[in-house]
Amino acid sequence: MIPTDATAPESADAAATAPRRVVLVTGMSGAGKTTALKALEDAGFEAIDNLPLRLLRSLMTAGDEVSRALAIGVDVRTRDFGTEQMLAEIDRIMDELGLPVFIVFLDSDDAVIERRYTETRRRHPLAEDRAPIDGIRHERRLLAPLRERADLLLDTTDLNVHDLRRVLQGNFRLDRGAGMHVFVTSFSYRRGLPREADLVFDVRFLRNPHYEAELHDRTGQDADVAAFVAADAGFAPFLDNLLGLLDVLLPRYESEGKTYLTIAFGCTGGKHRSVYLAERVGAWIRARGISARVAHRDIARQDPQPPGPQPPSPQNEPRDSV
């Protein structure tokens, strides 16, 4: 969770005296730093890329807009870059200027970064005359202390441009007086966990509509699927306990300064049970006056059908689907 830097300003005067917001965007080359800076710029930050470390501190107090939020991109291409030097400079800024500096570290699987370099025919900055994977491995070792220190670690392996913008602009909204925003998503366990999720709930214990011929091709957004899921004997107690838990957690997260929360519900195919739960919980959150958006990551994706008669009986459902 991102630590709070200050209580949300309650008035224009308080906003004017609030500490300048500084977000340092760094991480693996090819993991989306340019996109991240653009997203923060669109959110109202002044975005600066590849600023030499020796100029970092002077930038904080320079210019006429000393209160404007800053998003600064720093990576291995930056002149005079060094992990230890960078961390030391951040500590000096926080100690001497009293400014909170949030470190956002962008990462991605090595294979994905390598593929991005191959597709764009760009050379990795640490492997000018070698294969990109050599540079990726070297950079990962070099940046390990910075990754460990990050306030927000974003894995962009499965994120598209729109997902990355949503996560960043949700976490670093400048209108913090607007309160917390909650993103509720469903997903398929076959396609992996949403890596940006704060809370993950596995709802594969519920009866699966996939094995009902008339429901197989429908989704948790359809009334007949919703009725089937809600009729499971375990559904009502699970939902009651879950909402009770969220009733405690949401105001506590918000009071701690968290501006963005991602809740994920997973089932086998990401089409029925998880979709219905996400819709129900999203509606409950909105009914409490909290901003919430619901999306379904895998609802439109088709899993390959296994050979043999279809569909199998519930008794033959794989163990990880139960």
PDB file of C-alpha atoms in Angstrom:
ATOM      1  CA  MET A   1       0.000   0.000   0.000  1.00  0.00           C
ATOM      2  CA  ILE A   2       1.209   3.503  -0.740  1.00  0.00           C
ATOM      3  CA  PRO A   3       2.004   5.331   2.474  1.00  0.00           C
ATOM      4  CA  THR A   4       0.093   8.491   3.153  1.00  0.00           C
ATOM      5  CA  ASP A   5       1.973  11.711   2.753  1.00  0.00           C
ATOM      6  CA  ALA A   6      -0.516  14.114   4.237  1.00  0.00           C
ATOM      7  CA  THR A   7      -4.126  14.460   5.181  1.00  0.00           C
ATOM      8  CA  ALA A   8      -6.229  15.498   2.192  1.00  0.00           C
ATOM      9  CA  PRO A   9      -6.559  19.281   2.155  1.00  0.00           C
ATOM     10  CA  GLU A  10      -9.953  20.473   3.317  1.00  0.00           C
ATOM     11  CA  SER A  11      -9.801  23.953   1.836  1.00  0.00           C
ATOM     12  CA  ALA A  12      -8.084  25.983  -0.854  1.00  0.00           C
ATOM     13  CA  ASP A  13      -5.722  27.446   1.759  1.00  0.00           C
ATOM     14  CA  ALA A  14      -4.839  24.004   3.022  1.00  0.00           C
ATOM     15  CA  ALA A  15      -4.248  22.821  -0.542  1.00  0.00           C
ATOM     16  CA  ALA A  16      -1.926  25.754  -1.152  1.00  0.00           C
ATOM     17  CA  THR A  17       0.202  24.856   1.863  1.00  0.00           C
ATOM     18  CA  ALA A  18       0.227  21.080   1.250  1.00  0.00           C
ATOM     19  CA  PRO A  19       3.671  19.611   0.477  1.00  0.00           C
ATOM     20  CA  ARG A  20       4.589  19.464  -3.163  1.00  0.00           C
ATOM     21  CA  ARG A  21       3.764  16.026  -4.532  1.00  0.00           C
ATOM     22  CA  VAL A  22       6.733  14.297  -6.130  1.00  0.00           C
ATOM     23  CA  VAL A  23       6.504  10.954  -7.935  1.00  0.00           C
ATOM     24  CA  LEU A  24       9.699   9.332  -9.146  1.00  0.00           C
ATOM     25  CA  VAL A  25       9.017   6.912 -11.998  1.00  0.00           C
ATOM     26  CA  THR A  26      11.702   4.321 -12.572  1.00  0.00           C
ATOM     27  CA  GLY A  27      12.112   0.625 -13.311  1.00  0.00           C
ATOM     28  CA  MET A  28      13.066  -1.800 -16.029  1.00  0.00           C
ATOM     29  CA  SER A  29      13.670  -0.448 -19.526  1.00  0.00           C
ATOM     30  CA  GLY A  30      10.755  -1.458 -21.720  1.00  0.00           C
ATOM     31  CA  ALA A  31       8.320  -1.790 -18.804  1.00  0.00           C
ATOM     32  CA  GLY A  32       6.295   1.335 -19.684  1.00  0.00           C
ATOM     33  CA  LYS A  33       7.995   4.341 -18.085  1.00  0.00           C
ATOM     34  CA  THR A  34       7.226   6.670 -21.009  1.00  0.00           C
ATOM     35  CA  THR A  35       3.554   5.686 -20.926  1.00  0.00           C
ATOM     36  CA  ALA A  36       3.474   6.152 -17.155  1.00  0.00           C
ATOM     37  CA  LEU A  37       4.927   9.667 -17.365  1.00  0.00           C
ATOM     38  CA  LYS A  38       2.425  10.595 -20.050  1.00  0.00           C
ATOM     39  CA  ALA A  39      -0.435   9.318 -17.887  1.00  0.00           C
ATOM     40  CA  LEU A  40       0.734  11.397 -14.928  1.00  0.00           C
ATOM     41  CA  GLU A  41       1.192  14.446 -17.153  1.00  0.00           C
ATOM     42  CA  ASP A  42      -2.408  14.052 -18.322  1.00  0.00           C
ATOM     43  CA  ALA A  43      -3.432  13.868 -14.651  1.00  0.00           C
ATOM     44  CA  GLY A  44      -1.923  17.316 -13.982  1.00  0.00           C
ATOM     45  CA  PHE A  45       1.675  16.534 -13.064  1.00  0.00           C
ATOM     46  CA  GLU A  46       4.618  18.341 -14.626  1.00  0.00           C
ATOM     47  CA  ALA A  47       6.452  15.422 -16.205  1.00  0.00           C
ATOM     48  CA  ILE A  48      10.225  15.430 -16.798  1.00  0.00           C
ATOM     49  CA  ASP A  49      12.158  12.472 -18.165  1.00  0.00           C
ATOM     50  CA  ASN A  50      15.814  11.539 -17.731  1.00  0.00           C
ATOM     51  CA  LEU A  51      16.701  14.394 -15.415  1.00  0.00           C
ATOM     52  CA  PRO A  52      20.340  14.121 -14.223  1.00  0.00           C
ATOM     53  CA  LEU A  53      20.433  13.148 -10.550  1.00  0.00           C
ATOM     54  CA  ARG A  54      22.565  16.159  -9.623  1.00  0.00           C
ATOM     55  CA  LEU A  55      19.686  18.438 -10.748  1.00  0.00           C
ATOM     56  CA  LEU A  56      16.981  16.559  -8.885  1.00  0.00           C
ATOM     57  CA  ARG A  57      17.052  18.537  -5.654  1.00  0.00           C
ATOM     58  CA  SER A  58      17.305  21.957  -7.281  1.00  0.00           C
ATOM     59  CA  LEU A  59      14.252  21.164  -9.401  1.00  0.00           C
ATOM     60  CA  MET A  60      12.125  20.786  -6.269  1.00  0.00           C
ATOM     61  CA  THR A  61      12.456  24.452  -5.339  1.00  0.00           C
ATOM     62  CA  ALA A  62      13.060  26.043  -8.721  1.00  0.00           C
ATOM     63  CA  GLY A  63      10.567  27.951 -10.865  1.00  0.00           C
ATOM     64  CA  ASP A  64       7.395  29.851 -10.214  1.00  0.00           C
ATOM     65  CA  GLU A  65       5.210  26.780  -9.733  1.00  0.00           C
ATOM     66  CA  VAL A  66       6.850  25.348  -6.619  1.00  0.00           C
ATOM     67  CA  SER A  67       3.584  23.781  -5.530  1.00  0.00           C
ATOM     68  CA  ARG A  68       2.896  21.960  -8.805  1.00  0.00           C
ATOM     69  CA  ALA A  69       3.084  18.188  -8.609  1.00  0.00           C
ATOM     70  CA  LEU A  70       6.129  16.648 -10.264  1.00  0.00           C
ATOM     71  CA  ALA A  71       6.552  13.313 -12.054  1.00  0.00           C
ATOM     72  CA  ILE A  72      10.203  12.609 -12.794  1.00  0.00           C
ATOM     73  CA  GLY A  73      11.468   9.731 -14.908  1.00  0.00           C
ATOM     74  CA  VAL A  74      14.828   8.240 -13.942  1.00  0.00           C
ATOM     75  CA  ASP A  75      16.394   5.042 -15.246  1.00  0.00           C
ATOM     76  CA  VAL A  76      19.718   3.555 -16.335  1.00  0.00           C
ATOM     77  CA  ARG A  77      19.848   5.933 -19.315  1.00  0.00           C
ATOM     78  CA  THR A  78      19.920   8.929 -16.986  1.00  0.00           C
ATOM     79  CA  ARG A  79      23.252  10.743 -16.875  1.00  0.00           C
ATOM     80  CA  ASP A  80      25.165  10.075 -13.608  1.00  0.00           C
ATOM     81  CA  PHE A  81      22.662   7.320 -12.706  1.00  0.00           C
ATOM     82  CA  GLY A  82      23.530   4.947  -9.886  1.00  0.00           C
ATOM     83  CA  THR A  83      21.173   3.088  -7.588  1.00  0.00           C
ATOM     84  CA  GLU A  84      22.962   4.062  -4.378  1.00  0.00           C
ATOM     85  CA  GLN A  85      23.351   7.668  -5.482  1.00  0.00           C
ATOM     86  CA  MET A  86      19.694   7.868  -6.388  1.00  0.00           C
ATOM     87  CA  LEU A  87      18.476   6.478  -3.076  1.00  0.00           C
ATOM     88  CA  ALA A  88      20.814   8.794  -1.182  1.00  0.00           C
ATOM     89  CA  GLU A  89      19.514  11.795  -3.133  1.00  0.00           C
ATOM     90  CA  ILE A  90      15.910  10.818  -2.388  1.00  0.00           C
ATOM     91  CA  ASP A  91      16.716  10.595   1.321  1.00  0.00           C
ATOM     92  CA  ARG A  92      18.349  14.038   1.257  1.00  0.00           C
ATOM     93  CA  ILE A  93      15.314  15.566  -0.450  1.00  0.00           C
ATOM     94  CA  MET A  94      12.966  14.052   2.099  1.00  0.00           C
ATOM     95  CA  ASP A  95      15.140  15.028   5.082  1.00  0.00           C
ATOM     96  CA  GLU A  96      16.307  18.494   4.064  1.00  0.00           C
ATOM     97  CA  LEU A  97      13.309  19.750   2.079  1.00  0.00           C
ATOM     98  CA  GLY A  98      10.617  17.814   3.940  1.00  0.00           C
ATOM     99  CA  LEU A  99       9.100  16.620   0.680  1.00  0.00           C
ATOM    100  CA  PRO A 100       7.540  13.168   0.417  1.00  0.00           C
ATOM    101  CA  VAL A 101       8.941  11.379  -2.646  1.00  0.00           C
ATOM    102  CA  PHE A 102       6.969   8.389  -3.917  1.00  0.00           C
ATOM    103  CA  ILE A 103       8.909   5.818  -5.897  1.00  0.00           C
ATOM    104  CA  VAL A 104       6.983   4.002  -8.633  1.00  0.00           C
ATOM    105  CA  PHE A 105       8.881   1.002  -9.997  1.00  0.00           C
ATOM    106  CA  LEU A 106       7.684  -0.469 -13.307  1.00  0.00           C
ATOM    107  CA  ASP A 107       8.540  -4.077 -13.934  1.00  0.00           C
ATOM    108  CA  SER A 108       7.590  -6.834 -16.326  1.00  0.00           C
ATOM    109  CA  ASP A 109       8.525 -10.432 -17.052  1.00  0.00           C
ATOM    110  CA  ASP A 110      11.882 -10.787 -18.789  1.00  0.00           C
ATOM    111  CA  ALA A 111      10.306 -12.586 -21.750  1.00  0.00           C
ATOM    112  CA  VAL A 112       7.793  -9.784 -22.254  1.00  0.00           C
ATOM    113  CA  ILE A 113      10.455  -7.058 -22.120  1.00  0.00           C
ATOM    114  CA  GLU A 114      12.620  -9.037 -24.535  1.00  0.00           C
ATOM    115  CA  ARG A 115       9.686  -9.424 -26.921  1.00  0.00           C
ATOM    116  CA  ARG A 116       8.970  -5.672 -26.790  1.00  0.00           C
ATOM    117  CA  TYR A 117      12.576  -4.910 -27.753  1.00  0.00           C
ATOM    118  CA  THR A 118      12.472  -7.484 -30.531  1.00  0.00           C
ATOM    119  CA  GLU A 119       9.194  -6.156 -31.946  1.00  0.00           C
ATOM    120  CA  THR A 120      10.375  -2.532 -31.958  1.00  0.00           C
ATOM    121  CA  ARG A 121      13.934  -3.453 -33.094  1.00  0.00           C
ATOM    122  CA  ARG A 122      15.346  -1.183 -30.405  1.00  0.00           C
ATOM    123  CA  ARG A 123      18.561  -1.951 -28.561  1.00  0.00           C
ATOM    124  CA  HIS A 124      18.538  -2.404 -24.821  1.00  0.00           C
ATOM    125  CA  PRO A 125      20.529   0.458 -23.196  1.00  0.00           C
ATOM    126  CA  LEU A 126      22.733  -2.021 -21.322  1.00  0.00           C
ATOM    127  CA  ALA A 127      23.232  -4.400 -24.251  1.00  0.00           C
ATOM    128  CA  GLU A 128      24.182  -2.293 -27.223  1.00  0.00           C
ATOM    129  CA  ASP A 129      26.216  -5.096 -28.831  1.00  0.00           C
ATOM    130  CA  ARG A 130      24.555  -8.119 -27.239  1.00  0.00           C
ATOM    131  CA  ALA A 131      21.185  -9.818 -27.054  1.00  0.00           C
ATOM    132  CA  PRO A 132      18.491  -7.849 -25.167  1.00  0.00           C
ATOM    133  CA  ILE A 133      18.163 -10.569 -22.523  1.00  0.00           C
ATOM    134  CA  ASP A 134      21.761  -9.910 -21.379  1.00  0.00           C
ATOM    135  CA  GLY A 135      20.915  -6.265 -20.762  1.00  0.00           C
ATOM    136  CA  ILE A 136      17.629  -7.152 -19.058  1.00  0.00           C
ATOM    137  CA  ARG A 137      19.357  -9.467 -16.581  1.00  0.00           C
ATOM    138  CA  HIS A 138      22.094  -6.930 -15.876  1.00  0.00           C
ATOM    139  CA  GLU A 139      19.545  -4.164 -15.340  1.00  0.00           C
ATOM    140  CA  ARG A 140      17.464  -6.331 -13.009  1.00  0.00           C
ATOM    141  CA  ARG A 141      20.491  -6.934 -10.762  1.00  0.00           C
ATOM    142  CA  LEU A 142      21.428  -3.263 -10.892  1.00  0.00           C
ATOM    143  CA  LEU A 143      17.968  -2.003  -9.929  1.00  0.00           C
ATOM    144  CA  ALA A 144      17.175  -4.571  -7.225  1.00  0.00           C
ATOM    145  CA  PRO A 145      17.682  -2.123  -4.289  1.00  0.00           C
ATOM    146  CA  LEU A 146      15.479   0.465  -5.985  1.00  0.00           C
ATOM    147  CA  ARG A 147      12.753  -2.117  -6.601  1.00  0.00           C
ATOM    148  CA  GLU A 148      12.922  -3.112  -2.942  1.00  0.00           C
ATOM    149  CA  ARG A 149      12.501   0.508  -1.844  1.00  0.00           C
ATOM    150  CA  ALA A 150       9.556   1.276  -4.164  1.00  0.00           C
ATOM    151  CA  ASP A 151       6.308   2.609  -2.675  1.00  0.00           C
ATOM    152  CA  LEU A 152       4.328   1.249  -5.621  1.00  0.00           C
ATOM    153  CA  LEU A 153       5.478  -1.733  -7.671  1.00  0.00           C
ATOM    154  CA  LEU A 154       3.605  -2.076 -10.940  1.00  0.00           C
ATOM    155  CA  ASP A 155       3.996  -5.237 -12.999  1.00  0.00           C
ATOM    156  CA  THR A 156       2.991  -4.332 -16.548  1.00  0.00           C
ATOM    157  CA  THR A 157       3.285  -7.850 -17.959  1.00  0.00           C
ATOM    158  CA  ASP A 158      -0.464  -8.198 -18.444  1.00  0.00           C
ATOM    159  CA  LEU A 159      -1.404  -4.512 -18.501  1.00  0.00           C
ATOM    160  CA  ASN A 160      -2.284  -2.610 -21.646  1.00  0.00           C
ATOM    161  CA  VAL A 161      -1.797   1.136 -22.015  1.00  0.00           C
ATOM    162  CA  HIS A 162      -5.296   1.874 -20.726  1.00  0.00           C
ATOM    163  CA  ASP A 163      -4.841  -0.338 -17.658  1.00  0.00           C
ATOM    164  CA  LEU A 164      -1.566   1.373 -16.767  1.00  0.00           C
ATOM    165  CA  ARG A 165      -3.124   4.820 -17.108  1.00  0.00           C
ATOM    166  CA  ARG A 166      -6.086   3.773 -14.951  1.00  0.00           C
ATOM    167  CA  VAL A 167      -3.902   2.427 -12.158  1.00  0.00           C
ATOM    168  CA  LEU A 168      -1.539   5.403 -12.084  1.00  0.00           C
ATOM    169  CA  GLN A 169      -4.193   8.085 -12.366  1.00  0.00           C
ATOM    170  CA  GLY A 170      -6.203   6.324  -9.684  1.00  0.00           C
ATOM    171  CA  ASN A 171      -3.268   6.131  -7.281  1.00  0.00           C
ATOM    172  CA  PHE A 172      -2.008   9.653  -7.917  1.00  0.00           C
ATOM    173  CA  ARG A 173      -5.125  11.754  -8.295  1.00  0.00           C
ATOM    174  CA  LEU A 174      -4.416  15.358  -7.424  1.00  0.00           C
ATOM    175  CA  ASP A 175      -7.979  15.969  -6.242  1.00  0.00           C
ATOM    176  CA  ARG A 176      -7.457  13.861  -3.138  1.00  0.00           C
ATOM    177  CA  GLY A 177     -10.393  15.568  -1.472  1.00  0.00           C
ATOM    178  CA  ALA A 178     -12.621  13.546  -3.833  1.00  0.00           C
ATOM    179  CA  GLY A 179     -11.985  10.439  -1.721  1.00  0.00           C
ATOM    180  CA  MET A 180     -10.984   6.913  -2.605  1.00  0.00           C
ATOM    181  CA  HIS A 181     -11.833   5.251  -5.921  1.00  0.00           C
ATOM    182  CA  VAL A 182     -12.356   1.498  -6.046  1.00  0.00           C
ATOM    183  CA  PHE A 183     -11.763  -0.640  -9.129  1.00  0.00           C
ATOM    184  CA  VAL A 184     -13.514  -4.012  -9.029  1.00  0.00           C
ATOM    185  CA  THR A 185     -12.519  -6.635 -11.591  1.00  0.00           C
ATOM    186  CA  SER A 186     -13.248 -10.251 -12.392  1.00  0.00           C
ATOM    187  CA  PHE A 187     -10.664 -12.587 -13.865  1.00  0.00           C
ATOM    188  CA  SER A 188      -9.939 -16.165 -14.902  1.00  0.00           C
ATOM    189  CA  TYR A 189      -7.446 -18.145 -12.826  1.00  0.00           C
ATOM    190  CA  ARG A 190      -6.396 -19.854 -16.048  1.00  0.00           C
ATOM    191  CA  ARG A 191      -4.961 -16.527 -17.183  1.00  0.00           C
ATOM    192  CA  GLY A 192      -3.320 -15.573 -13.918  1.00  0.00           C
ATOM    193  CA  LEU A 193      -3.933 -13.125 -11.093  1.00  0.00           C
ATOM    194  CA  PRO A 194      -4.333  -9.398 -11.824  1.00  0.00           C
ATOM    195  CA  ARG A 195      -0.954  -8.281 -10.549  1.00  0.00           C
ATOM    196  CA  GLU A 196      -2.114  -4.827  -9.556  1.00  0.00           C
ATOM    197  CA  ALA A 197      -4.888  -6.165  -7.278  1.00  0.00           C
ATOM    198  CA  ASP A 198      -4.883  -5.169  -3.601  1.00  0.00           C
ATOM    199  CA  LEU A 199      -7.493  -7.718  -2.496  1.00  0.00           C
ATOM    200  CA  VAL A 200      -8.121 -11.032  -4.290  1.00  0.00           C
ATOM    201  CA  PHE A 201     -11.026 -13.401  -3.628  1.00  0.00           C
ATOM    202  CA  ASP A 202     -11.298 -16.910  -5.059  1.00  0.00           C
ATOM    203  CA  VAL A 203     -14.964 -17.780  -5.740  1.00  0.00           C
ATOM    204  CA  ARG A 204     -14.366 -21.158  -7.381  1.00  0.00           C
ATOM    205  CA  PHE A 205     -16.029 -22.823  -4.379  1.00  0.00           C
ATOM    206  CA  LEU A 206     -19.416 -21.793  -5.779  1.00  0.00           C
ATOM    207  CA  ARG A 207     -21.337 -24.055  -8.199  1.00  0.00           C
ATOM    208  CA  ASN A 208     -20.193 -23.443 -11.746  1.00  0.00           C
ATOM    209  CA  PRO A 209     -22.843 -22.380 -14.325  1.00  0.00           C
ATOM    210  CA  HIS A 210     -20.433 -23.443 -17.052  1.00  0.00           C
ATOM    211  CA  TYR A 211     -21.777 -26.994 -16.773  1.00  0.00           C
ATOM    212  CA  GLU A 212     -25.384 -25.993 -17.280  1.00  0.00           C
ATOM    213  CA  ALA A 213     -26.152 -26.221 -20.992  1.00  0.00           C
ATOM    214  CA  GLU A 214     -28.511 -23.243 -20.984  1.00  0.00           C
ATOM    215  CA  LEU A 215     -26.029 -21.065 -19.033  1.00  0.00           C
ATOM    216  CA  HIS A 216     -22.759 -22.123 -20.608  1.00  0.00           C
ATOM    217  CA  ASP A 217     -22.641 -19.337 -23.173  1.00  0.00           C
ATOM    218  CA  ARG A 218     -24.074 -16.648 -20.918  1.00  0.00           C
ATOM    219  CA  THR A 219     -22.233 -14.509 -18.331  1.00  0.00           C
ATOM    220  CA  GLY A 220     -22.572 -13.323 -14.765  1.00  0.00           C
ATOM    221  CA  GLN A 221     -24.180 -10.163 -16.111  1.00  0.00           C
ATOM    222  CA  ASP A 222     -27.223 -12.184 -17.209  1.00  0.00           C
ATOM    223  CA  ALA A 223     -30.100 -12.594 -14.777  1.00  0.00           C
ATOM    224  CA  ASP A 224     -30.371 -16.390 -15.090  1.00  0.00           C
ATOM    225  CA  VAL A 225     -26.661 -16.868 -14.347  1.00  0.00           C
ATOM    226  CA  ALA A 226     -26.910 -14.437 -11.422  1.00  0.00           C
ATOM    227  CA  ALA A 227     -29.858 -16.404 -10.011  1.00  0.00           C
ATOM    228  CA  PHE A 228     -27.964 -19.691 -10.389  1.00  0.00           C
ATOM    229  CA  VAL A 229     -24.889 -18.373  -8.544  1.00  0.00           C
ATOM    230  CA  ALA A 230     -26.945 -16.668  -5.825  1.00  0.00           C
ATOM    231  CA  ALA A 231     -28.850 -19.925  -5.197  1.00  0.00           C
ATOM    232  CA  ASP A 232     -25.684 -21.704  -4.056  1.00  0.00           C
ATOM    233  CA  ALA A 233     -25.959 -22.433  -0.321  1.00  0.00           C
ATOM    234  CA  GLY A 234     -22.528 -20.878   0.260  1.00  0.00           C
ATOM    235  CA  PHE A 235     -23.188 -17.654  -1.620  1.00  0.00           C
ATOM    236  CA  ALA A 236     -25.213 -15.634   0.906  1.00  0.00           C
ATOM    237  CA  PRO A 237     -22.945 -16.269   3.930  1.00  0.00           C
ATOM    238  CA  PHE A 238     -19.861 -15.544   1.824  1.00  0.00           C
ATOM    239  CA  LEU A 239     -21.284 -12.284   0.511  1.00  0.00           C
ATOM    240  CA  ASP A 240     -22.511 -11.186   3.951  1.00  0.00           C
ATOM    241  CA  ASN A 241     -19.100 -11.786   5.499  1.00  0.00           C
ATOM    242  CA  LEU A 242     -17.287 -10.176   2.586  1.00  0.00           C
ATOM    243  CA  LEU A 243     -19.379  -6.998   2.742  1.00  0.00           C
ATOM    244  CA  GLY A 244     -18.878  -6.897   6.498  1.00  0.00           C
ATOM    245  CA  LEU A 245     -15.130  -7.079   5.951  1.00  0.00           C
ATOM    246  CA  LEU A 246     -15.203  -4.328   3.313  1.00  0.00           C
ATOM    247  CA  ASP A 247     -17.396  -2.239   5.587  1.00  0.00           C
ATOM    248  CA  VAL A 248     -14.483  -2.194   8.022  1.00  0.00           C
ATOM    249  CA  LEU A 249     -11.639  -1.959   5.510  1.00  0.00           C
ATOM    250  CA  LEU A 250     -12.793   0.747   3.090  1.00  0.00           C
ATOM    251  CA  PRO A 251     -13.060   3.643   5.580  1.00  0.00           C
ATOM    252  CA  ARG A 252      -9.787   2.564   7.198  1.00  0.00           C
ATOM    253  CA  TYR A 253      -7.954   2.504   3.853  1.00  0.00           C
ATOM    254  CA  GLU A 254      -9.352   5.928   3.003  1.00  0.00           C
ATOM    255  CA  SER A 255      -8.414   7.385   6.369  1.00  0.00           C
ATOM    256  CA  GLU A 256      -4.859   6.123   5.809  1.00  0.00           C
ATOM    257  CA  GLY A 257      -4.684   8.201   2.628  1.00  0.00           C
ATOM    258  CA  LYS A 258      -5.189   5.439   0.077  1.00  0.00           C
ATOM    259  CA  THR A 259      -6.837   6.952  -2.995  1.00  0.00           C
ATOM    260  CA  TYR A 260      -7.171   3.854  -5.164  1.00  0.00           C
ATOM    261  CA  LEU A 261      -8.052   0.270  -4.349  1.00  0.00           C
ATOM    262  CA  THR A 262      -8.334  -2.729  -6.665  1.00  0.00           C
ATOM    263  CA  ILE A 263     -10.528  -5.677  -5.617  1.00  0.00           C
ATOM    264  CA  ALA A 264     -10.408  -8.806  -7.794  1.00  0.00           C
ATOM    265  CA  PHE A 265     -12.706 -11.835  -7.956  1.00  0.00           C
ATOM    266  CA  GLY A 266     -11.469 -14.940  -9.718  1.00  0.00           C
ATOM    267  CA  CYS A 267     -13.150 -18.098 -10.979  1.00  0.00           C
ATOM    268  CA  THR A 268     -12.158 -20.768 -13.482  1.00  0.00           C
ATOM    269  CA  GLY A 269     -13.085 -19.035 -16.721  1.00  0.00           C
ATOM    270  CA  GLY A 270     -13.669 -15.441 -15.539  1.00  0.00           C
ATOM    271  CA  LYS A 271     -17.093 -15.447 -17.118  1.00  0.00           C
ATOM    272  CA  HIS A 272     -19.785 -16.450 -14.628  1.00  0.00           C
ATOM    273  CA  ARG A 273     -19.194 -16.560 -10.839  1.00  0.00           C
ATOM    274  CA  SER A 274     -16.466 -13.909 -10.621  1.00  0.00           C
ATOM    275  CA  VAL A 275     -18.403 -11.582 -12.925  1.00  0.00           C
ATOM    276  CA  TYR A 276     -21.529 -11.762 -10.786  1.00  0.00           C
ATOM    277  CA  LEU A 277     -19.583 -11.167  -7.552  1.00  0.00           C
ATOM    278  CA  ALA A 278     -17.766  -8.186  -9.067  1.00  0.00           C
ATOM    279  CA  GLU A 279     -21.055  -6.661 -10.175  1.00  0.00           C
ATOM    280  CA  ARG A 280     -22.696  -7.179  -6.775  1.00  0.00           C
ATOM    281  CA  VAL A 281     -19.772  -5.764  -4.807  1.00  0.00           C
ATOM    282  CA  GLY A 282     -19.294  -2.825  -7.199  1.00  0.00           C
ATOM    283  CA  ALA A 283     -22.961  -1.871  -6.797  1.00  0.00           C
ATOM    284  CA  TRP A 284     -22.698  -2.183  -3.000  1.00  0.00           C
ATOM    285  CA  ILE A 285     -19.662   0.117  -2.919  1.00  0.00           C
ATOM    286  CA  ARG A 286     -21.350   2.736  -5.105  1.00  0.00           C
ATOM    287  CA  ALA A 287     -24.447   2.587  -2.891  1.00  0.00           C
ATOM    288  CA  ARG A 288     -22.204   3.660  -0.009  1.00  0.00           C
ATOM    289  CA  GLY A 289     -21.277   6.834  -1.906  1.00  0.00           C
ATOM    290  CA  ILE A 290     -17.796   5.624  -2.866  1.00  0.00           C
ATOM    291  CA  SER A 291     -16.640   5.965  -6.462  1.00  0.00           C
ATOM    292  CA  ALA A 292     -16.331   2.497  -8.026  1.00  0.00           C
ATOM    293  CA  ARG A 293     -15.816   1.079 -11.505  1.00  0.00           C
ATOM    294  CA  VAL A 294     -16.420  -2.535 -12.492  1.00  0.00           C
ATOM    295  CA  ALA A 295     -14.642  -4.321 -15.356  1.00  0.00           C
ATOM    296  CA  HIS A 296     -14.286  -7.943 -16.422  1.00  0.00           C
ATOM    297  CA  ARG A 297     -10.805  -8.795 -17.654  1.00  0.00           C
ATOM    298  CA  ASP A 298     -11.459 -12.174 -19.256  1.00  0.00           C
ATOM    299  CA  ILE A 299     -15.190 -12.226 -19.932  1.00  0.00           C
ATOM    300  CA  ALA A 300     -14.771 -12.038 -23.705  1.00  0.00           C
ATOM    301  CA  ARG A 301     -11.846 -14.428 -23.975  1.00  0.00           C
ATOM    302  CA  GLN A 302     -12.454 -17.940 -25.224  1.00  0.00           C
ATOM    303  CA  ASP A 303     -10.499 -20.752 -23.645  1.00  0.00           C
ATOM    304  CA  PRO A 304      -9.508 -23.609 -25.965  1.00  0.00           C
ATOM    305  CA  GLN A 305     -11.855 -26.566 -25.602  1.00  0.00           C
ATOM    306  CA  PRO A 306     -10.249 -29.817 -24.500  1.00  0.00           C
ATOM    307  CA  PRO A 307     -10.677 -32.868 -26.749  1.00  0.00           C
ATOM    308  CA  GLY A 308     -13.511 -35.302 -26.085  1.00  0.00           C
ATOM    309  CA  PRO A 309     -17.233 -34.891 -25.298  1.00  0.00           C
ATOM    310  CA  GLN A 310     -18.330 -31.415 -24.114  1.00  0.00           C
ATOM    311  CA  PRO A 311     -19.216 -30.236 -21.606  1.00  0.00           C
ATOM    312  CA  PRO A 312     -17.858 -32.547 -18.860  1.00  0.00           C
ATOM    313  CA  SER A 313     -19.898 -33.307 -15.772  1.00  0.00           C
ATOM    314  CA  PRO A 314     -19.353 -31.262 -12.593  1.00  0.00           C
ATOM    315  CA  GLN A 315     -17.806 -34.327 -10.976  1.00  0.00           C
ATOM    316  CA  ASN A 316     -15.082 -34.274 -13.603  1.00  0.00           C
ATOM    317  CA  GLU A 317     -14.251 -30.607 -13.051  1.00  0.00           C
ATOM    318  CA  PRO A 318     -10.508 -30.124 -12.538  1.00  0.00           C
ATOM    319  CA  ARG A 319      -9.392 -29.782  -8.910  1.00  0.00           C
ATOM    320  CA  ASP A 320      -8.326 -26.174  -9.366  1.00  0.00           C
ATOM    321  CA  SER A 321     -11.827 -25.297 -10.530  1.00  0.00           C
ATOM    322  CA  VAL A 322     -13.603 -26.334  -7.373  1.00  0.00           C
TER     323      VAL A 322
END
